[in-house]
Coordinates of C-alpha atoms in Angstrom, one line a residue:
M1241 CA 191.4 24.5 163.0
I1242 CA 188.5 24.6 165.6
N1243 CA 190.9 25.3 168.4
S1244 CA 192.5 28.2 166.6
Q1245 CA 189.1 29.7 165.8
I1246 CA 188.1 29.5 169.6
A1247 CA 191.5 31.0 170.5
K1248 CA 191.0 34.0 168.1
T1249 CA 187.5 34.6 169.5
G1250 CA 188.6 34.3 173.1
S1251 CA 191.3 36.8 172.4
L1252 CA 188.9 39.2 170.9
I1253 CA 186.6 39.0 173.9
A1254 CA 189.6 39.5 176.3
L1255 CA 190.6 42.6 174.5
F1256 CA 187.2 44.1 174.9
I1257 CA 187.1 43.2 178.6
I1258 CA 190.4 45.1 179.1
F1259 CA 189.3 48.0 177.0
F1260 CA 185.9 48.6 178.6
S1261 CA 186.8 47.5 182.2
G1262 CA 186.7 51.0 183.4
S1263 CA 183.4 52.0 181.8
V1264 CA 180.4 53.0 183.9
F1265 CA 176.7 52.8 182.9
A1266 CA 174.2 53.8 185.4
D1267 CA 171.1 53.4 183.2
S1268 CA 168.7 50.7 184.6
R1269 CA 167.9 49.8 181.0
K1270 CA 171.1 47.8 180.4
Y1271 CA 169.2 44.6 179.6
M1272 CA 167.4 46.4 176.8
D1273 CA 170.7 47.7 175.4
K1274 CA 170.8 44.5 173.3
P1275 CA 172.2 44.0 169.9
L1276 CA 169.8 43.5 167.0
M1277 CA 168.5 40.1 167.7
F1278 CA 168.7 38.6 164.2
G1279 CA 170.9 35.6 163.4
P1280 CA 171.7 34.0 160.0
Q1281 CA 169.1 34.8 157.3
N1282 CA 170.0 31.9 154.9
T1283 CA 166.7 30.2 154.3
L1284 CA 168.1 26.6 154.7
L1285 CA 169.4 27.5 158.1
S1286 CA 165.7 27.9 159.2
M1287 CA 165.9 24.1 159.6
S1288 CA 168.4 24.2 162.4
T1289 CA 168.8 25.7 165.8
T1290 CA 170.6 28.9 165.0
F1291 CA 172.6 31.5 166.8
E1292 CA 170.7 34.7 167.7
P1293 CA 172.4 37.8 169.1
D1294 CA 171.6 38.9 172.6
T1295 CA 173.0 40.7 175.5
A1296 CA 175.1 38.8 178.0
F1297 CA 173.3 40.5 180.8
L1298 CA 170.3 38.6 182.4
L1299 CA 166.7 39.6 183.3
D1300 CA 166.1 40.3 187.1
Q1301 CA 164.4 37.5 188.8
N1302 CA 160.7 37.2 188.0
D1303 CA 160.9 39.8 185.2
F1304 CA 159.9 39.2 181.6
F1305 CA 161.2 40.3 178.2
V1306 CA 158.9 40.1 175.2
S1307 CA 159.6 41.0 171.5
A1308 CA 157.9 40.6 168.1
S1309 CA 159.6 41.2 164.8
Y1310 CA 158.7 41.2 161.2
I1311 CA 161.5 40.4 158.5
V1312 CA 161.3 40.3 154.8
I1313 CA 164.2 38.5 153.0
N1314 CA 165.0 38.9 149.4
T1315 CA 167.3 36.2 147.8
F1316 CA 168.7 36.0 144.3
A1317 CA 171.7 33.6 143.8
Y1318 CA 172.7 30.9 141.4
S1319 CA 175.7 28.6 140.8
S1320 CA 177.9 28.8 137.7
N1321 CA 176.5 25.6 136.3
S1322 CA 172.9 26.8 136.5
D1323 CA 171.1 26.6 133.1
K1324 CA 170.2 30.4 133.6
T1325 CA 173.9 31.4 133.7
N1326 CA 174.3 33.9 130.8
N1327 CA 170.9 32.5 129.5
P1328 CA 167.9 34.3 131.0
S1329 CA 165.5 32.0 129.1
G1330 CA 167.1 29.0 130.7
S1331 CA 165.3 26.7 133.3
A1332 CA 165.7 27.5 136.9
S1333 CA 165.5 23.7 137.6
E1334 CA 168.2 22.6 135.2
F1335 CA 172.0 22.4 136.0
H1336 CA 174.9 21.4 133.9
S1337 CA 177.1 18.4 135.0
N1338 CA 180.4 19.2 136.6
D1339 CA 183.2 17.6 138.7
S1340 CA 181.8 18.7 142.1
D1341 CA 180.2 16.1 144.5
G1342 CA 178.6 18.8 146.5
Y1343 CA 175.6 21.0 145.6
S1344 CA 174.5 23.7 143.1
V1345 CA 171.8 26.2 143.6
F1346 CA 169.3 28.5 142.0
M1347 CA 167.5 30.8 144.5
D1348 CA 165.1 33.5 143.5
S1349 CA 162.6 34.1 146.3
E1350 CA 161.2 36.3 149.1
M1351 CA 160.4 35.0 152.6
A1352 CA 158.8 36.9 155.5
R1353 CA 159.5 35.6 159.1
R1354 CA 157.8 36.6 162.4
P1355 CA 160.0 35.7 165.4
F1356 CA 158.1 36.1 168.8
K1357 CA 160.3 35.9 171.9
I1358 CA 159.3 35.6 175.6
Y1359 CA 162.1 35.4 178.2
Y1360 CA 161.8 34.9 181.9
G1361 CA 164.3 35.7 184.7
F1362 CA 164.1 32.5 186.9
S1363 CA 167.0 33.6 189.2
S1364 CA 169.9 36.2 189.4
S1365 CA 172.0 33.7 187.3
L1366 CA 169.4 31.8 185.1
E1367 CA 167.1 32.9 182.3
F1368 CA 164.6 30.8 180.5
Q1369 CA 163.9 31.7 176.8
F1370 CA 161.2 30.7 174.3
T1371 CA 161.1 31.7 170.7
Y1372 CA 158.3 31.0 168.1
H1373 CA 159.0 31.5 164.5
D1374 CA 156.5 31.4 161.6
F1375 CA 157.1 32.2 157.9
I1376 CA 155.7 32.5 154.5
F1377 CA 157.2 32.1 151.0
Y1378 CA 156.1 34.3 148.2
P1379 CA 157.5 35.8 144.9
G1380 CA 157.5 39.2 146.5
N1381 CA 157.9 42.6 145.1
L1382 CA 161.5 43.7 146.1
D1383 CA 163.5 42.7 143.0
S1384 CA 163.3 46.1 141.3
T1385 CA 163.9 47.9 144.5
V1386 CA 167.0 45.8 145.2
E1387 CA 168.3 46.4 141.7
E1388 CA 168.1 50.1 142.1
F1389 CA 169.7 50.0 145.4
H1390 CA 172.6 48.0 143.9
K1391 CA 173.1 50.5 141.1
S1392 CA 173.2 53.4 143.5
L1393 CA 176.1 51.8 145.3
N1394 CA 177.8 50.5 142.0
I1395 CA 177.3 46.9 143.1
D1396 CA 176.9 44.3 140.3
N1397 CA 173.3 42.8 140.1
Q1398 CA 174.8 39.5 139.0
G1399 CA 172.2 39.1 136.1
R1400 CA 169.0 39.7 138.1
E1401 CA 168.1 42.6 135.9
I1402 CA 167.7 40.3 132.9
T1403 CA 165.7 37.6 134.7
D1404 CA 161.9 37.5 135.4
K1405 CA 160.9 39.6 138.4
N1406 CA 159.0 38.5 141.5
R1407 CA 159.3 34.8 141.0
L1408 CA 159.6 31.9 143.5
D1409 CA 162.2 29.4 142.4
M1410 CA 164.3 27.6 145.0
Y1411 CA 166.4 24.6 143.8
V1412 CA 169.2 22.8 145.6
H1413 CA 170.9 20.4 143.1
D1414 CA 173.0 17.4 144.1
N1415 CA 175.9 17.3 141.6
E1416 CA 176.6 13.7 142.4
T1417 CA 173.3 12.2 141.8
G1418 CA 172.0 14.8 139.3
E1419 CA 168.8 15.3 141.3
N1420 CA 167.2 18.4 142.7
I1421 CA 166.8 17.5 146.4
Y1422 CA 165.3 20.7 147.8
I1423 CA 162.6 22.6 145.7
V1424 CA 160.3 25.4 146.7
T1425 CA 158.1 26.9 143.9
E1426 CA 154.7 27.2 145.5
N1427 CA 153.6 30.2 147.6
S1428 CA 152.8 29.4 151.2
P1429 CA 148.9 29.9 151.5
E1430 CA 149.5 31.7 154.8
F1431 CA 152.0 32.0 157.7
V1432 CA 153.0 28.5 158.9
R1433 CA 155.1 27.5 161.9
E1434 CA 158.8 27.4 161.2
S1435 CA 160.0 26.2 164.6
M1436 CA 159.9 26.8 168.3
T1437 CA 163.1 27.1 170.4
L1438 CA 163.7 26.4 174.1
G1439 CA 166.8 27.9 175.7
I1440 CA 168.4 28.7 178.9
K1441 CA 171.1 31.6 179.5
Y1442 CA 173.4 31.1 182.5
L1443 CA 175.4 34.1 184.0
L1444 CA 179.1 33.6 184.2
F1445 CA 180.1 36.9 185.7
E1446 CA 178.7 40.4 186.0
T1447 CA 180.1 43.8 187.0
K1448 CA 178.5 47.2 186.9
S1449 CA 179.3 47.6 183.3
S1450 CA 180.1 44.2 181.7
A1451 CA 178.9 40.6 181.9
S1452 CA 179.5 37.2 180.3
S1453 CA 177.0 34.4 179.9
I1454 CA 176.6 31.1 178.2
S1455 CA 173.3 29.8 176.6
F1456 CA 172.0 26.5 175.5
S1457 CA 169.0 26.1 173.0
S1458 CA 167.3 23.6 170.7
N1459 CA 164.5 23.6 168.2
Y1460 CA 161.3 21.6 168.1
G1461 CA 158.2 21.6 166.0
D1462 CA 160.1 22.3 162.9
Y1463 CA 158.9 19.4 160.7
Y1464 CA 157.2 21.6 158.2
I1465 CA 160.2 23.7 157.2
E1466 CA 162.5 20.6 157.3
R1467 CA 160.4 18.3 155.2
E1468 CA 156.9 19.2 154.0
V1469 CA 157.8 22.5 152.2
N1470 CA 160.2 20.6 150.0
E1471 CA 158.5 19.6 146.8
S1472 CA 161.4 17.4 145.6
T1473 CA 160.5 13.8 144.5
S1474 CA 164.1 12.6 144.8
D1475 CA 164.7 9.3 146.5
I1476 CA 167.2 10.8 148.8
E1477 CA 167.1 9.1 152.2
L1478 CA 166.7 11.4 155.2
E1479 CA 166.8 10.3 158.7
K1480 CA 163.4 10.3 160.5
H1481 CA 162.7 13.7 161.8
T1482 CA 162.8 14.2 165.5
D1483 CA 162.4 17.2 167.7
F1484 CA 165.4 18.6 169.4
N1485 CA 167.6 17.0 166.7
D1486 CA 170.4 19.7 167.1
H1487 CA 171.5 22.2 169.7
N1488 CA 173.3 25.5 169.9
I1489 CA 175.8 26.6 172.5
T1490 CA 176.7 30.4 172.7
L1491 CA 179.4 32.2 174.7
R1492 CA 178.5 36.0 175.0
Y1493 CA 180.2 39.1 176.3
S1494 CA 178.7 42.6 176.7
S1495 CA 180.3 45.8 177.9
I1496 CA 178.3 49.0 178.3
G1497 CA 180.0 52.5 178.3
Q1498 CA 178.6 56.0 178.5
D1499 CA 178.5 56.4 174.7
F1500 CA 178.8 52.9 173.3
T1501 CA 177.9 49.2 174.0
I1502 CA 179.9 46.3 172.7
H1503 CA 178.5 42.8 172.2
A1504 CA 180.6 39.9 171.1
A1505 CA 179.7 36.1 170.8
Y1506 CA 181.0 32.8 169.7
S1507 CA 178.5 30.0 168.9
V1508 CA 178.4 26.5 167.6
T1509 CA 175.3 24.4 166.4
T1510 CA 175.8 20.7 166.3
G1511 CA 173.4 18.3 164.6
K1512 CA 173.6 15.4 162.1
N1513 CA 171.4 15.6 159.0
T1514 CA 169.4 18.6 160.3
L1515 CA 169.9 20.3 157.0
L1516 CA 171.0 18.6 153.8
P1517 CA 172.6 15.1 153.8
K1518 CA 176.0 16.5 152.9
S1519 CA 175.8 19.7 155.1
P1520 CA 178.3 20.1 157.9
D1521 CA 177.4 18.5 161.2
R1522 CA 178.7 21.7 162.9
L1523 CA 178.0 25.4 162.1
F1524 CA 180.1 28.1 163.6
Y1525 CA 179.1 31.8 164.3
Y1526 CA 181.2 34.8 165.1
F1527 CA 179.4 38.0 166.2
L1528 CA 180.5 41.6 167.0
G1529 CA 178.0 44.4 167.6
L1530 CA 178.3 48.1 168.3
N1531 CA 175.4 50.2 169.9
W1532 CA 176.0 54.0 169.7
H1533 CA 173.9 55.8 172.4
L1534 CA 173.1 58.8 170.2
T1535 CA 170.8 60.3 172.7
D1536 CA 168.9 59.0 175.8
D1537 CA 166.1 57.8 173.6
W1538 CA 167.9 57.0 170.3
N1539 CA 170.5 54.4 169.5
V1540 CA 172.3 53.5 166.2
L1541 CA 173.3 49.9 166.0
V1542 CA 175.8 48.3 163.5
Q1543 CA 177.0 44.6 163.8
A1544 CA 178.6 41.8 161.7
L1545 CA 177.9 38.1 161.8
R1546 CA 180.1 35.6 160.2
Y1547 CA 178.9 32.0 160.0
S1548 CA 179.5 28.6 158.3
S1549 CA 177.7 27.8 155.0
P1550 CA 175.0 25.1 155.1
Y1551 CA 176.6 23.6 152.0
P1552 CA 179.7 21.4 151.9
K1553 CA 183.1 22.9 150.9
D1554 CA 183.3 20.9 147.5
S1555 CA 180.1 22.5 146.1
T1556 CA 180.0 24.4 142.9
S1557 CA 181.3 28.0 143.0
N1558 CA 181.8 29.4 146.4
I1559 CA 178.5 28.3 148.1
G1560 CA 180.6 26.2 150.6
E1561 CA 182.5 29.4 151.9
D1562 CA 181.6 31.2 155.2
I1563 CA 178.9 33.9 154.9
I1564 CA 179.1 37.5 156.3
E1565 CA 176.1 39.6 157.0
I1566 CA 176.2 43.2 158.0
S1567 CA 173.2 44.6 160.0
A1568 CA 172.3 48.2 160.7
G1569 CA 169.3 49.6 162.6
L1570 CA 167.8 52.5 164.5
R1571 CA 166.4 52.0 168.0
W1572 CA 164.0 54.3 169.8
F1573 CA 163.2 54.0 173.4
F1574 CA 159.6 55.4 173.6
G1575 CA 159.5 54.5 177.3
K1576 CA 162.0 53.5 179.8
E1577 CA 161.6 49.7 179.0
S1578 CA 159.9 49.9 175.6
V1579 CA 161.6 49.8 172.3
I1580 CA 161.0 50.1 168.5
E1581 CA 163.6 49.1 165.9
I1582 CA 163.8 49.3 162.1
G1583 CA 166.8 48.4 159.9
F1584 CA 168.3 46.1 157.3
I1585 CA 170.6 43.1 156.9
E1586 CA 172.9 43.0 153.9
N1587 CA 174.9 40.1 152.5
Q1588 CA 178.7 41.1 152.2
T1589 CA 180.0 37.8 150.7
H1590 CA 178.3 38.3 147.4
G1591 CA 178.3 34.7 146.6
E1592 CA 175.6 32.0 145.9
Q1593 CA 175.3 30.8 149.5
N1594 CA 173.5 33.7 151.0
I1595 CA 170.5 36.1 150.9
D1596 CA 170.6 39.5 149.1
I1597 CA 169.0 41.8 151.7
A1598 CA 166.5 41.7 154.5
L1599 CA 164.5 44.5 156.1
F1600 CA 163.1 44.3 159.6
S1601 CA 161.1 46.0 162.3
T1602 CA 160.9 45.0 166.0
L1603 CA 158.8 45.9 169.1
M1604 CA 160.4 45.0 172.6
F1605 CA 159.3 45.3 176.1
Y1606 CA 160.8 44.7 179.6
L1607 CA 158.0 43.7 182.0

């Protein structure tokens, strides 16, 4: 199955190489013609080294790239055996027994994240990357806004209109043991460190209008999000936390044309017991992004990310199925090498394994 997934992704990238091989892009800003640099928004995946979209092109030697983002993530999802299913007065922490050996969830929360990136062009073929993430959990105030947005698009609110607004209730329930093994109900007092990531990007090939590269990255300093934020008193045994306890490998391709830029990527994260005990040891990511050069100073960006669920396949409902997120944004070049972005990330799987919506803004500089 893994080989067939790799073959499909390779065929897709090859198609784009053939289609865009004759394109010409003379703008020196090609490195800044990146996709929106937001990976999976599922809260649990913050515990692992995740895929993050990027251009396949590399920085010039001794140059720097710096970016700072602010993301607000709203989540509302629950499994069919949650006590709140068809019962708004039910308990968020209670789940009915079933035949599944996997997990059930109740998620009603907001989370703000602040990724800060600094990249350095070490040579013409090697780029060093550092990312710092911090975050804060809070009940939030987007519930009513999301409900109205769904109504305007005739999308089912899945019962959120009859639940209490602006609460923080996150529960992951082990159906086999009957215990809640991951719990977050307390607001974070302030922004706290989520993780730090070290990575390198190596250039495989580059032409005037296209490039391919491979990157390797791993998290450290993520003890708080992995362990201390969890309020569960379950006796579940977790391996001793260590830094760099998983790693991500990503193959990228980018092709820049006069009117459009295409980005594609295939990515794998490998790490045992980085997430929940029954979570997969490998997570797969498939990415495709389109940048439309509306004018010299304005770009419209649309992209899709499909990735593995952090829950096992035998979990209740569909929380073990793959997740699809669609991102859209507007980018303004207010200088040759300075960028502001705004946009949103929307869940397209409409299941219990994902967020609802995320809103973001970003400031980027090439130095």
